[in-house]
Coordinates of C-alpha atoms and ligand atoms in Angstrom, one line a residue:
X158 CA 130.2 144.9 74.5
X159 CA 131.4 144.6 78.0
X160 CA 133.2 141.1 79.1
X161 CA 130.5 140.8 81.6
X162 CA 128.0 140.7 78.8
X163 CA 130.2 138.5 76.7
X164 CA 130.3 135.9 79.0
X165 CA 126.5 136.1 79.8
X166 CA 126.0 135.8 76.1
X167 CA 128.0 132.6 76.1
X168 CA 126.2 130.9 79.0
X169 CA 122.6 132.1 77.6
X170 CA 123.1 131.5 73.9
X171 CA 121.1 128.4 73.8
X172 CA 123.7 126.7 71.7
X173 CA 126.5 124.7 73.5
X174 CA 129.5 126.8 73.9
X175 CA 133.1 126.1 74.8
X176 CA 135.6 127.4 77.3
X177 CA 139.2 126.8 77.3
X178 CA 141.6 126.4 80.2
X179 CA 144.3 128.9 80.8
X180 CA 146.5 129.6 83.7
X181 CA 148.6 132.8 82.7
X182 CA 148.7 135.5 80.4
X183 CA 150.3 133.5 77.7
X184 CA 148.1 130.5 77.7
X185 CA 145.1 132.8 77.8
X186 CA 146.3 134.5 74.5
X187 CA 147.0 131.2 72.8
X188 CA 143.4 130.0 73.7
X189 CA 141.9 133.4 72.3
X190 CA 144.0 133.0 69.1
X191 CA 142.6 129.5 68.8
X192 CA 139.1 130.9 68.5
X193 CA 137.5 130.2 71.8
X194 CA 135.1 132.8 73.0
X195 CA 135.8 132.4 76.7
X196 CA 138.3 131.3 79.1
X197 CA 138.1 129.1 82.3
X198 CA 140.6 130.3 84.7
X199 CA 141.2 127.0 86.3
X200 CA 142.2 126.7 90.0
X201 CA 144.0 123.5 89.3
X202 CA 146.2 124.6 86.3
X203 CA 146.6 128.1 87.9
X204 CA 148.0 126.3 91.2
X205 CA 150.1 123.8 89.1
X206 CA 151.8 126.6 87.2
X207 CA 152.7 128.4 90.3
X208 CA 154.3 124.9 91.7
X209 CA 151.6 124.5 94.3
X210 CA 148.6 122.0 94.9
X211 CA 145.0 122.7 94.0
X212 CA 144.4 123.0 97.8
X213 CA 144.2 126.7 98.2
X214 CA 147.8 126.8 98.6
X215 CA 147.9 129.9 96.7
X216 CA 146.0 132.7 98.3
X217 CA 143.1 134.2 96.7
X218 CA 144.7 137.4 96.0
X219 CA 147.5 135.6 94.3
X220 CA 145.1 134.1 92.2
X221 CA 143.4 137.4 91.4
X222 CA 146.9 138.7 90.3
X223 CA 147.3 135.9 87.9
X224 CA 143.8 136.1 86.6
X225 CA 144.2 139.9 86.1
X226 CA 147.2 139.2 83.8
X227 CA 145.1 137.0 82.0
X228 CA 142.4 139.2 81.4
X229 CA 144.5 141.9 80.5
X230 CA 146.0 140.1 77.6
X231 CA 142.9 139.0 75.9
X232 CA 139.7 140.6 74.8
X233 CA 137.4 137.4 75.5
X234 CA 135.9 137.0 79.0
X235 CA 137.3 135.0 82.0
X236 CA 135.0 132.7 84.2
X237 CA 137.2 132.3 87.3
X238 CA 137.1 128.9 89.1
X239 CA 136.8 130.7 92.5
X240 CA 136.9 127.2 94.4
X241 CA 134.8 127.6 97.3
X242 CA 134.8 131.3 97.2
X243 CA 137.7 131.3 99.6
X244 CA 135.6 131.0 102.9
X245 CA 132.1 132.1 103.7
X246 CA 129.5 134.6 102.4
X247 CA 131.7 137.6 103.3
X248 CA 134.6 136.0 101.4
X249 CA 132.4 135.7 98.4
X250 CA 131.4 139.4 98.7
X251 CA 135.1 140.3 98.7
X252 CA 135.8 138.3 95.9
X253 CA 132.9 139.5 93.6
X254 CA 133.8 142.8 94.2
X255 CA 137.3 142.5 93.6
X256 CA 136.6 140.6 90.2
X257 CA 134.4 143.2 89.1
X258 CA 136.8 145.8 89.7
X259 CA 139.4 143.9 87.6
X260 CA 136.9 143.3 84.8
X261 CA 136.9 139.5 85.3
X262 CA 133.3 138.5 83.8
X263 CA 132.3 135.8 86.4
X264 CA 133.3 133.5 88.9
X265 CA 132.3 129.8 89.7
X266 CA 132.0 128.7 93.3
X267 CA 131.8 125.1 94.5
X268 CA 129.7 123.8 97.4
X269 CA 132.7 122.5 99.4
X270 CA 134.5 124.0 102.4
X271 CA 137.6 126.0 102.5
X272 CA 140.4 124.8 102.1
X273 CA 139.2 122.5 99.5
X274 CA 141.1 119.7 97.5
X275 CA 140.9 119.2 93.8
X276 CA 137.9 116.9 92.7
X277 CA 140.0 114.3 91.5
X278 CA 141.7 113.7 94.6
X279 CA 139.7 111.7 97.4
X280 CA 136.6 113.4 96.3
X281 CA 134.3 111.3 98.4
X282 CA 136.2 112.3 101.7
X283 CA 135.7 116.1 101.0
X284 CA 132.8 117.3 103.0
X285 CA 130.0 119.3 101.1
X286 CA 128.7 122.7 102.3
X287 CA 125.4 122.8 104.0
X288 CA 122.9 123.7 101.4
X289 CA 121.8 126.9 103.1
X290 CA 125.1 128.1 104.0
X291 CA 126.1 127.7 100.3
X292 CA 123.0 129.4 99.2
X293 CA 124.2 132.2 101.5
X294 CA 127.4 132.5 99.6
X295 CA 125.6 132.6 96.2
X296 CA 123.0 135.3 97.6
X297 CA 125.7 137.6 99.0
X298 CA 127.9 137.3 95.6
X299 CA 124.6 138.3 93.9
X300 CA 123.6 141.1 96.2
X301 CA 127.1 142.9 95.9
X302 CA 127.5 142.7 92.3
X303 CA 127.3 145.8 90.7
X304 CA 127.2 144.9 86.7
X305 CA 124.0 143.0 86.2
X306 CA 125.8 140.9 83.6
X307 CA 128.4 139.7 86.0
X308 CA 128.0 135.7 86.2
X309 CA 127.9 133.7 89.5
X310 CA 127.9 129.9 88.7
X311 CA 127.4 127.5 91.4
X312 CA 129.1 124.0 91.2
X313 CA 127.7 121.2 92.7
X314 CA 130.3 118.6 93.9
X315 CA 127.3 115.9 94.8
X316 CA 128.7 113.5 92.4
X317 CA 132.3 113.8 93.3
X318 CA 131.5 113.5 96.9
X319 CA 129.7 110.3 96.0
X320 CA 126.0 111.5 96.3
X321 CA 123.4 110.3 93.9
X322 CA 121.1 112.4 91.3
X323 CA 118.8 113.3 93.9
X324 CA 121.1 115.3 96.0
X325 CA 122.8 116.9 93.0
X326 CA 119.3 117.9 91.9
X327 CA 118.2 119.4 95.3
X328 CA 121.4 121.3 95.5
X329 CA 121.0 122.8 91.9
X330 CA 117.6 123.7 92.5
X331 CA 118.4 125.6 95.8
X332 CA 121.2 127.4 94.1
X333 CA 119.4 128.6 91.1
X334 CA 116.7 129.8 93.7
X335 CA 119.6 131.6 95.7
X336 CA 120.4 133.4 92.4
X337 CA 122.9 131.3 90.6
X338 CA 123.2 132.3 86.8
X339 CA 124.0 128.6 85.8
X340 CA 124.9 125.3 87.5
X341 CA 128.3 123.4 87.0
X342 CA 127.8 119.7 87.6
X343 CA 131.1 118.0 87.9
X344 CA 131.3 114.2 87.5
X345 CA 134.1 112.0 87.3
X346 CA 132.8 108.9 85.6
X347 CA 134.3 107.6 82.5
X348 CA 130.9 107.1 81.3
X349 CA 128.7 110.0 82.6
X350 CA 125.7 108.2 83.7
X351 CA 125.1 110.4 86.7
X352 CA 125.3 113.5 84.6
X353 CA 122.9 112.2 81.8
X354 CA 120.5 111.3 84.5
X355 CA 120.8 114.6 86.1
X356 CA 120.3 116.5 82.7
X357 CA 117.1 114.4 82.1
X358 CA 115.7 115.3 85.4
X359 CA 116.9 119.0 85.3
X360 CA 114.8 119.7 82.3
X361 CA 116.8 122.9 81.4
X362 CA 115.8 124.6 84.4
X363 CA 118.8 126.8 84.0
X364 CA 122.0 126.6 82.0
X365 CA 124.1 123.5 82.8
X366 CA 128.1 123.7 82.6
X367 CA 130.0 120.5 82.5
X368 CA 133.7 119.3 82.7
X369 CA 134.2 116.3 80.6
X370 CA 137.7 115.6 81.8
X371 CA 137.0 112.2 82.9
X372 CA 134.5 111.3 80.1
X373 CA 136.7 112.8 77.5
X374 CA 135.6 110.3 74.8
X375 CA 132.0 110.5 75.4
X376 CA 130.3 112.1 72.3
X377 CA 129.3 115.5 73.2
X378 CA 126.3 115.4 70.8
X379 CA 124.6 113.4 73.7
X380 CA 124.6 116.7 75.6
X381 CA 123.8 119.2 73.0
X382 CA 120.0 118.7 73.3
X383 CA 119.9 118.1 77.0
X384 CA 120.5 121.8 78.1
X385 CA 124.2 121.8 78.4
X386 CA 125.1 125.6 77.7
X387 CA 128.9 125.3 78.3
X388 CA 131.8 122.6 77.9
X389 CA 134.7 123.3 80.0
X390 CA 138.0 122.0 78.5
X391 CA 139.4 122.2 82.1
X392 CA 143.3 121.7 82.0
X393 CA 144.4 120.8 78.3
X394 CA 146.8 123.6 77.7
X395 CA 148.7 123.0 80.9
X396 CA 148.9 119.2 80.2
X397 CA 150.0 119.6 76.8
X398 CA 152.7 122.1 77.8
X399 CA 153.8 119.7 80.6
X400 CA 154.3 116.9 77.8
X401 CA 156.3 119.3 75.6
X402 CA 158.5 120.8 78.5
X403 CA 159.3 117.4 79.8
X404 CA 160.3 116.2 76.3
X405 CA 162.5 119.3 75.6
X406 CA 164.1 119.1 79.3
X407 CA 164.8 115.5 78.8
X408 CA 166.4 115.7 75.4
X409 CA 168.5 118.9 76.2
X410 CA 169.7 117.1 79.4
X411 CA 170.7 114.1 77.8
X412 CA 172.4 115.5 74.7
X413 CA 173.9 118.4 76.5
X414 CA 173.1 120.5 73.5
X415 CA 170.1 122.3 72.0
X416 CA 170.9 121.9 68.4
X417 CA 168.4 119.2 67.8
X418 CA 165.7 121.0 69.7
X419 CA 165.9 124.3 68.1
X420 CA 163.6 123.5 65.2
X421 CA 161.2 121.7 67.3
X422 CA 160.3 124.6 69.5
X423 CA 158.6 128.0 69.0
X424 CA 161.2 130.6 67.6
X425 CA 161.9 133.5 69.9
X426 CA 159.9 135.6 67.4
X427 CA 156.8 133.8 68.3
X428 CA 157.2 134.8 71.9
X429 CA 157.7 138.2 70.8
X430 CA 154.6 138.1 68.5
X431 CA 152.5 136.7 71.5
X432 CA 153.8 139.6 73.5
X433 CA 152.5 142.1 70.9
X434 CA 155.9 143.6 70.4
X435 CA 154.9 145.3 67.2
X436 CA 152.5 147.4 69.2
X437 CA 155.3 148.1 71.9
X438 CA 157.6 149.4 69.0
X439 CA 155.0 151.6 67.4
X440 CA 154.2 153.2 70.9
X441 CA 158.0 153.6 71.4
X442 CA 158.2 155.5 68.3
X443 CA 155.2 157.6 69.3
X444 CA 156.3 158.5 72.7
X445 CA 160.1 158.2 73.0
X446 CA 162.5 161.1 71.6
X447 CA 163.5 159.8 68.1
X448 CA 166.9 161.4 68.1
X449 CA 169.6 159.5 66.7
X450 CA 167.2 156.6 65.9
X451 CA 168.0 156.2 62.2
X452 CA 167.4 152.7 60.9
X453 CA 168.8 151.3 58.0
X454 CA 167.7 148.7 55.5
X455 CA 169.9 146.8 53.2
X456 CA 168.6 145.1 50.1
X457 CA 170.8 142.1 49.7
X458 CA 168.5 139.5 48.2
X459 CA 170.3 139.2 44.8
X460 CA 172.7 136.5 43.5
X461 CA 174.8 138.7 41.2
X462 CA 174.5 137.0 37.9
X463 CA 177.4 138.4 36.3
X464 CA 179.8 136.9 38.8
X465 CA 179.8 133.3 37.6
X466 CA 181.1 130.9 40.1
X467 CA 182.1 133.6 42.6
X468 CA 178.4 133.7 43.7
X469 CA 177.5 129.9 43.3
X470 CA 177.5 129.6 47.1
X471 CA 176.9 133.2 48.4
X472 CA 174.9 136.1 47.7
X473 CA 176.4 139.3 45.9
X474 CA 176.7 141.0 49.2
X475 CA 179.1 138.4 50.6
X476 CA 181.8 139.1 47.9
X477 CA 184.9 140.4 49.3
X478 CA 186.8 143.5 48.8
X479 CA 190.0 143.8 50.7
X480 CA 189.3 141.0 52.8
X481 CA 185.7 142.2 53.9
X482 CA 182.5 141.3 52.4
X483 CA 180.5 144.3 51.0
X484 CA 178.0 143.6 53.7
X485 CA 180.4 143.8 56.5
X486 CA 181.7 147.1 55.1
X487 CA 178.5 148.5 54.8
X488 CA 177.3 147.5 58.2
X489 CA 180.6 148.9 60.0
X490 CA 180.2 152.2 58.0
X491 CA 176.5 152.6 59.3
X492 CA 177.7 151.4 62.8
X493 CA 180.5 154.1 62.8
X494 CA 177.5 156.8 62.2
X495 CA 175.5 155.5 65.1
X496 CA 173.3 153.4 62.9
X497 CA 172.8 150.1 64.6
X498 CA 169.2 149.1 63.7
X499 CA 170.0 147.6 60.5
X500 CA 167.6 145.5 58.8
X501 CA 168.7 143.4 55.7
X502 CA 166.5 141.7 53.2
X503 CA 167.9 138.4 52.0
X504 CA 166.9 135.8 49.4
X505 CA 169.6 134.0 47.5
X506 CA 171.7 131.9 49.6
X507 CA 170.2 133.7 52.7
X508 CA 172.1 130.9 55.1
X509 CA 175.4 132.1 54.0
X510 CA 174.6 135.5 55.5
X511 CA 175.6 135.5 59.3
X512 CA 176.4 139.0 60.3
X513 CA 175.5 139.4 64.0
X514 CA 173.1 142.2 65.1
X515 CA 171.0 142.4 62.0
X516 CA 167.3 142.0 61.6
X517 CA 166.9 139.3 58.7
X518 CA 163.9 139.7 56.4
X519 CA 163.3 136.9 54.0
X520 CA 162.1 137.7 50.6
X521 CA 161.2 134.5 49.4
X522 CA 160.0 135.8 46.0
X523 CA 163.7 137.2 45.5
X524 CA 164.0 135.2 42.4
X525 CA 160.8 136.1 40.7
X526 CA 160.2 139.5 42.3
X527 CA 162.3 142.4 41.5
X528 CA 163.7 145.0 43.9
X529 CA 160.2 146.4 44.9
X530 CA 159.4 143.4 46.6
X531 CA 162.4 143.8 48.7
X532 CA 161.8 147.5 49.3
X533 CA 158.3 146.4 50.4
X534 CA 159.3 143.8 52.9
X535 CA 162.4 145.7 54.2
X536 CA 160.6 148.9 54.8
X537 CA 157.5 147.2 56.5
X538 CA 159.1 147.4 59.9
X539 CA 160.6 151.0 59.6
X540 CA 158.8 153.7 61.5
X541 CA 161.3 156.7 61.7
X542 CA 164.1 158.2 59.8
X543 CA 166.0 155.7 57.7
X544 CA 168.8 154.9 55.3
X545 CA 167.9 152.4 52.3
X546 CA 170.8 150.9 50.5
X547 CA 171.5 148.5 47.9
X548 CA 173.7 145.5 49.3
X549 CA 176.3 145.7 46.5
X550 CA 177.8 149.2 46.9
X551 CA 180.5 150.6 49.0
X552 CA 180.9 154.2 50.0
X553 CA 183.1 156.3 52.0
X554 CA 182.0 157.0 55.5
X555 CA 181.7 160.6 54.8
X556 CA 179.3 160.1 51.9
X557 CA 176.7 158.7 54.2
X558 CA 177.3 161.2 56.9
X559 CA 177.0 163.9 54.5
X560 CA 173.7 162.2 53.1
X561 CA 172.2 162.3 56.4
X562 CA 172.9 165.8 57.1
X563 CA 170.9 166.9 54.1
X564 CA 167.4 168.5 54.4
X565 CA 164.6 166.8 52.7
X566 CA 162.3 164.0 53.3
X567 CA 163.5 161.8 50.5
X568 CA 167.2 162.4 49.6
X569 CA 169.2 160.3 47.0
X570 CA 172.7 160.1 46.9
X571 CA 174.1 161.3 43.4
X572 CA 177.6 161.2 42.3
X573 CA 178.5 163.7 39.6
X574 CA 181.7 162.3 38.6
X575 CA 180.3 159.2 37.1
X576 CA 181.2 160.0 33.7
X577 CA 184.9 160.1 34.7
X578 CA 184.9 156.4 35.7
X579 CA 186.0 153.5 33.7
X580 CA 182.5 152.3 33.4
X581 CA 181.1 155.4 31.6
X582 CA 179.3 153.4 29.1
X583 CA 177.4 151.1 31.2
X584 CA 173.7 151.6 32.2
X585 CA 173.3 153.7 35.1
X586 CA 170.5 155.0 37.2
X587 CA 170.9 158.4 35.8
X588 CA 169.6 161.5 37.5
X589 CA 168.4 164.8 36.0
X590 CA 168.2 167.7 38.6
X591 CA 165.7 170.6 38.4
X592 CA 168.9 173.1 38.2
X593 CA 172.2 171.6 37.2
X594 CA 174.8 171.2 39.9
X595 CA 177.6 173.3 39.8
X596 CA 180.7 172.2 37.9
X597 CA 183.9 171.8 39.9
X598 CA 183.3 173.0 43.5
X599 CA 180.1 171.9 44.8
X600 CA 179.0 174.8 47.0
X601 CA 175.3 173.8 47.0
X602 CA 174.9 170.1 47.3
X603 CA 171.4 169.7 47.4
X604 CA 169.0 169.9 44.4
X605 CA 165.4 168.8 43.4
X606 CA 165.3 165.9 41.2
X607 CA 163.2 166.0 38.0
X608 CA 164.0 162.8 36.4
X609 CA 165.6 159.5 37.2
X610 CA 166.0 156.2 35.2
X611 CA 168.3 154.0 33.2
X612 CA 166.8 155.3 29.8
X613 CA 168.0 158.7 30.2
X614 CA 170.5 159.7 27.8
X615 CA 173.9 160.2 29.4
X616 CA 174.6 163.6 27.9
X617 CA 171.4 164.8 29.6
X618 CA 172.4 163.5 33.0
X619 CA 173.7 165.4 35.9
X620 CA 174.8 162.5 37.9
X621 CA 174.3 159.0 39.0
X622 CA 172.2 157.5 41.9
X623 CA 174.5 155.2 43.7
X624 CA 171.6 153.4 45.4
X625 CA 171.7 155.0 48.5
X626 CA 168.7 157.0 50.0
X627 CA 167.9 158.8 53.1
X628 CA 164.3 159.2 54.5
X629 CA 163.0 161.5 57.3
X630 CA 160.2 160.2 59.4
X631 CA 157.6 161.8 56.9
X632 CA 159.7 160.7 53.9
X633 CA 159.3 157.0 55.4
X634 CA 155.5 157.5 55.7
X635 CA 155.3 158.8 52.3
X636 CA 157.5 156.3 50.8
X637 CA 155.7 153.2 52.6
X638 CA 152.2 154.5 51.9
X639 CA 152.9 155.0 48.1
X640 CA 154.7 151.5 48.0
X641 CA 151.7 149.9 49.5
X642 CA 149.3 151.6 46.9
X643 CA 151.8 150.7 44.1
X644 CA 151.6 147.1 45.2
X645 CA 147.9 147.0 45.5
X646 CA 147.6 148.7 42.2
X647 CA 150.4 147.1 40.1
X648 CA 149.8 143.6 41.1
X649 CA 151.8 141.3 39.0
X650 CA 153.7 144.0 37.3
X651 CA 154.9 145.1 40.9
X652 CA 157.6 142.4 40.6
X653 CA 158.7 143.9 37.0
X654 CA 159.0 147.3 38.2
X655 CA 162.1 149.2 39.0
X656 CA 162.7 151.3 41.9
X657 CA 163.3 154.4 39.2
X658 CA 159.9 153.7 38.3
X659 CA 158.7 154.0 41.7
X660 CA 160.7 157.3 42.3
X661 CA 159.2 158.7 39.2
X662 CA 155.8 157.8 40.2
X663 CA 156.5 159.8 43.5
X664 CA 157.7 162.7 41.5
X665 CA 154.6 162.6 39.5
X666 CA 152.4 162.8 42.5
X667 CA 154.3 165.9 43.6
X668 CA 156.6 164.2 46.3
X669 CA 159.9 166.2 46.4
X670 CA 162.7 164.1 45.9
X671 CA 166.1 165.8 46.2
X672 CA 169.4 164.8 45.6
X673 CA 172.8 165.1 47.5
X674 CA 175.3 165.7 44.8
X675 CA 178.9 164.5 45.7
X676 CA 182.0 163.4 43.7
X677 CA 183.3 160.0 43.9
X678 CA 184.5 157.9 46.5
X679 CA 182.0 155.1 46.1
X680 CA 181.9 151.9 44.2
X681 CA 179.1 149.8 42.6
X682 CA 179.9 146.3 42.3
X683 CA 178.6 145.1 38.8
X684 CA 181.0 142.5 37.9
X685 CA 184.1 140.6 38.7
X686 CA 186.4 143.4 37.6
X687 CA 185.1 145.7 40.2
X688 CA 186.4 143.4 42.8
X689 CA 189.8 144.1 41.7
X690 CA 190.2 147.3 39.7
X691 CA 190.2 149.9 42.5
X692 CA 192.1 147.8 44.8
X693 CA 194.8 146.4 42.9
X694 CA 197.0 147.1 40.0
X695 CA 195.7 144.0 38.2
X696 CA 193.2 144.3 35.4
X697 CA 190.3 141.8 35.5
X698 CA 191.0 139.8 32.5
X699 CA 188.5 137.0 32.7
X700 CA 185.0 137.3 33.6
X701 CA 183.9 140.7 32.2
X702 CA 180.9 142.4 33.4
X703 CA 178.1 142.7 30.7
X704 CA 178.2 146.6 31.4
X705 CA 174.3 146.1 32.3
X706 CA 173.1 146.9 35.7
X707 CA 171.6 143.5 36.9
X708 CA 168.2 143.9 38.4
X709 CA 168.9 144.2 41.9
X710 CA 166.8 142.4 44.5
Ligands
SPV242 C1 139.8 123.0 87.8 O1 140.0 123.0 86.6 O2 140.5 123.5 88.6 C2 138.6 122.5 88.2 C3 138.0 121.4 87.4 O3 138.2 122.9 89.2 S1 138.7 119.8 88.2 O4 140.3 120.0 88.2 O5 138.3 118.9 87.3 O6 138.2 120.0 89.5
MG243 MG1 139.3 123.8 90.2

């Protein structure tokens, strides 16, 4: 349905409808999100937002520029408060044509003379237009409209200018006769006696629009059965933003700090949401060359139960080895290889993590949900090729570089020397390849994976998945789609599932998962001894790992 028709439907619905004021693209979007079906593009608030007076100080083409931004930003129709039509019959013709070209659904013109002043300022001193001349403006506008549903509303300022009901009725009848689609009757009384009398005598001749700015506490039910088609909330978004901005500016000026204001105002993310940045990112992905745009997701929501007091105040990813946290080292490794777009799924003690330039994703169910919830949330914003890594592993840069170079949509980094390590008896994510990777020199490094899991007999395993995975663009798509299906199907058991279960599910659905088989040069931080062993001669003596891989999140 066109916006012209949508506005026409609002005016002629037979039930009282509401238009919310907006003065720019942002406020229009906010009005739409609040559920309003149409917008009043107010001359007062558009002028005020531009820093000028409601005296036609902004030219009509400047106003059109603003309403175009507003209209582009919403799916609901706009009714432009077009003042006097900005001149005579000819100005109205230009205006209506221009509005139709821009897709603005309707215009309201008032029976005053250009340049006008706001109705709440010296209304009585403002001369009304000659009725016949104003009817000429209406006719001219109706004659040039090309879409039958474009609405031209005639507004009488009879009450504002100090005239009585008879004058208002005389004018309203003439305007309807001239072709107006509805009549807006403005009143500035605290108790709208004038308007009530008008409505009684008007007898629903054509739809009536009212603007209850002055009689704000007068119960609207009194209008519903008297033919009021539309109520215009004419300036309330601007007024509320003025209150908020004055308060914020005052507080920041007084405190010379933004510390106390931060939590009281919209976060930047809310601005980006209102700007539809998600759509932009998707479009960017569709239309921009994607070379070198590998993203990364680090799963770091877990506490690290085996670390005792070491992880009392920090999550596991902030444990340090050689003076650097695991997270810092991972991020530096990724950055070294040109991966800058890194998201981190956080949970336990999330506030302790303060690494710059990361996108933080909060898995609020980290304590209940298993690692799959972290995959689901962490991958949600990923569109192209990516690396997904556990937050508690370290690996040399060449491991990641080589993994990135492997062919395949889903490729896991698999260590073939796991059994040589001091932890050979612990639980591992064991991998069985379709064909066993070569002993000794690893000439060919990429093999199809047949099975993966912690339950595999160590003697049968060809290697250990280290928790690092590479996905191509297609791999990301497949992975995310199946993840969502799994989430929908598994419901409560989703949180209990392990990533190995999910990888096996993919394999059972004939999704090819490959392994990049390499030898050593990585570390899985399972218990306190891992923080010491490879880096110092000291043996960890006190707290020992349970030798059981903790359920990662
Ligand atoms: C406007 O919102 O600009 C109006 C209504 O025209 S009023 O300000 O009450 O005149
Ligand atoms: Mg106005």
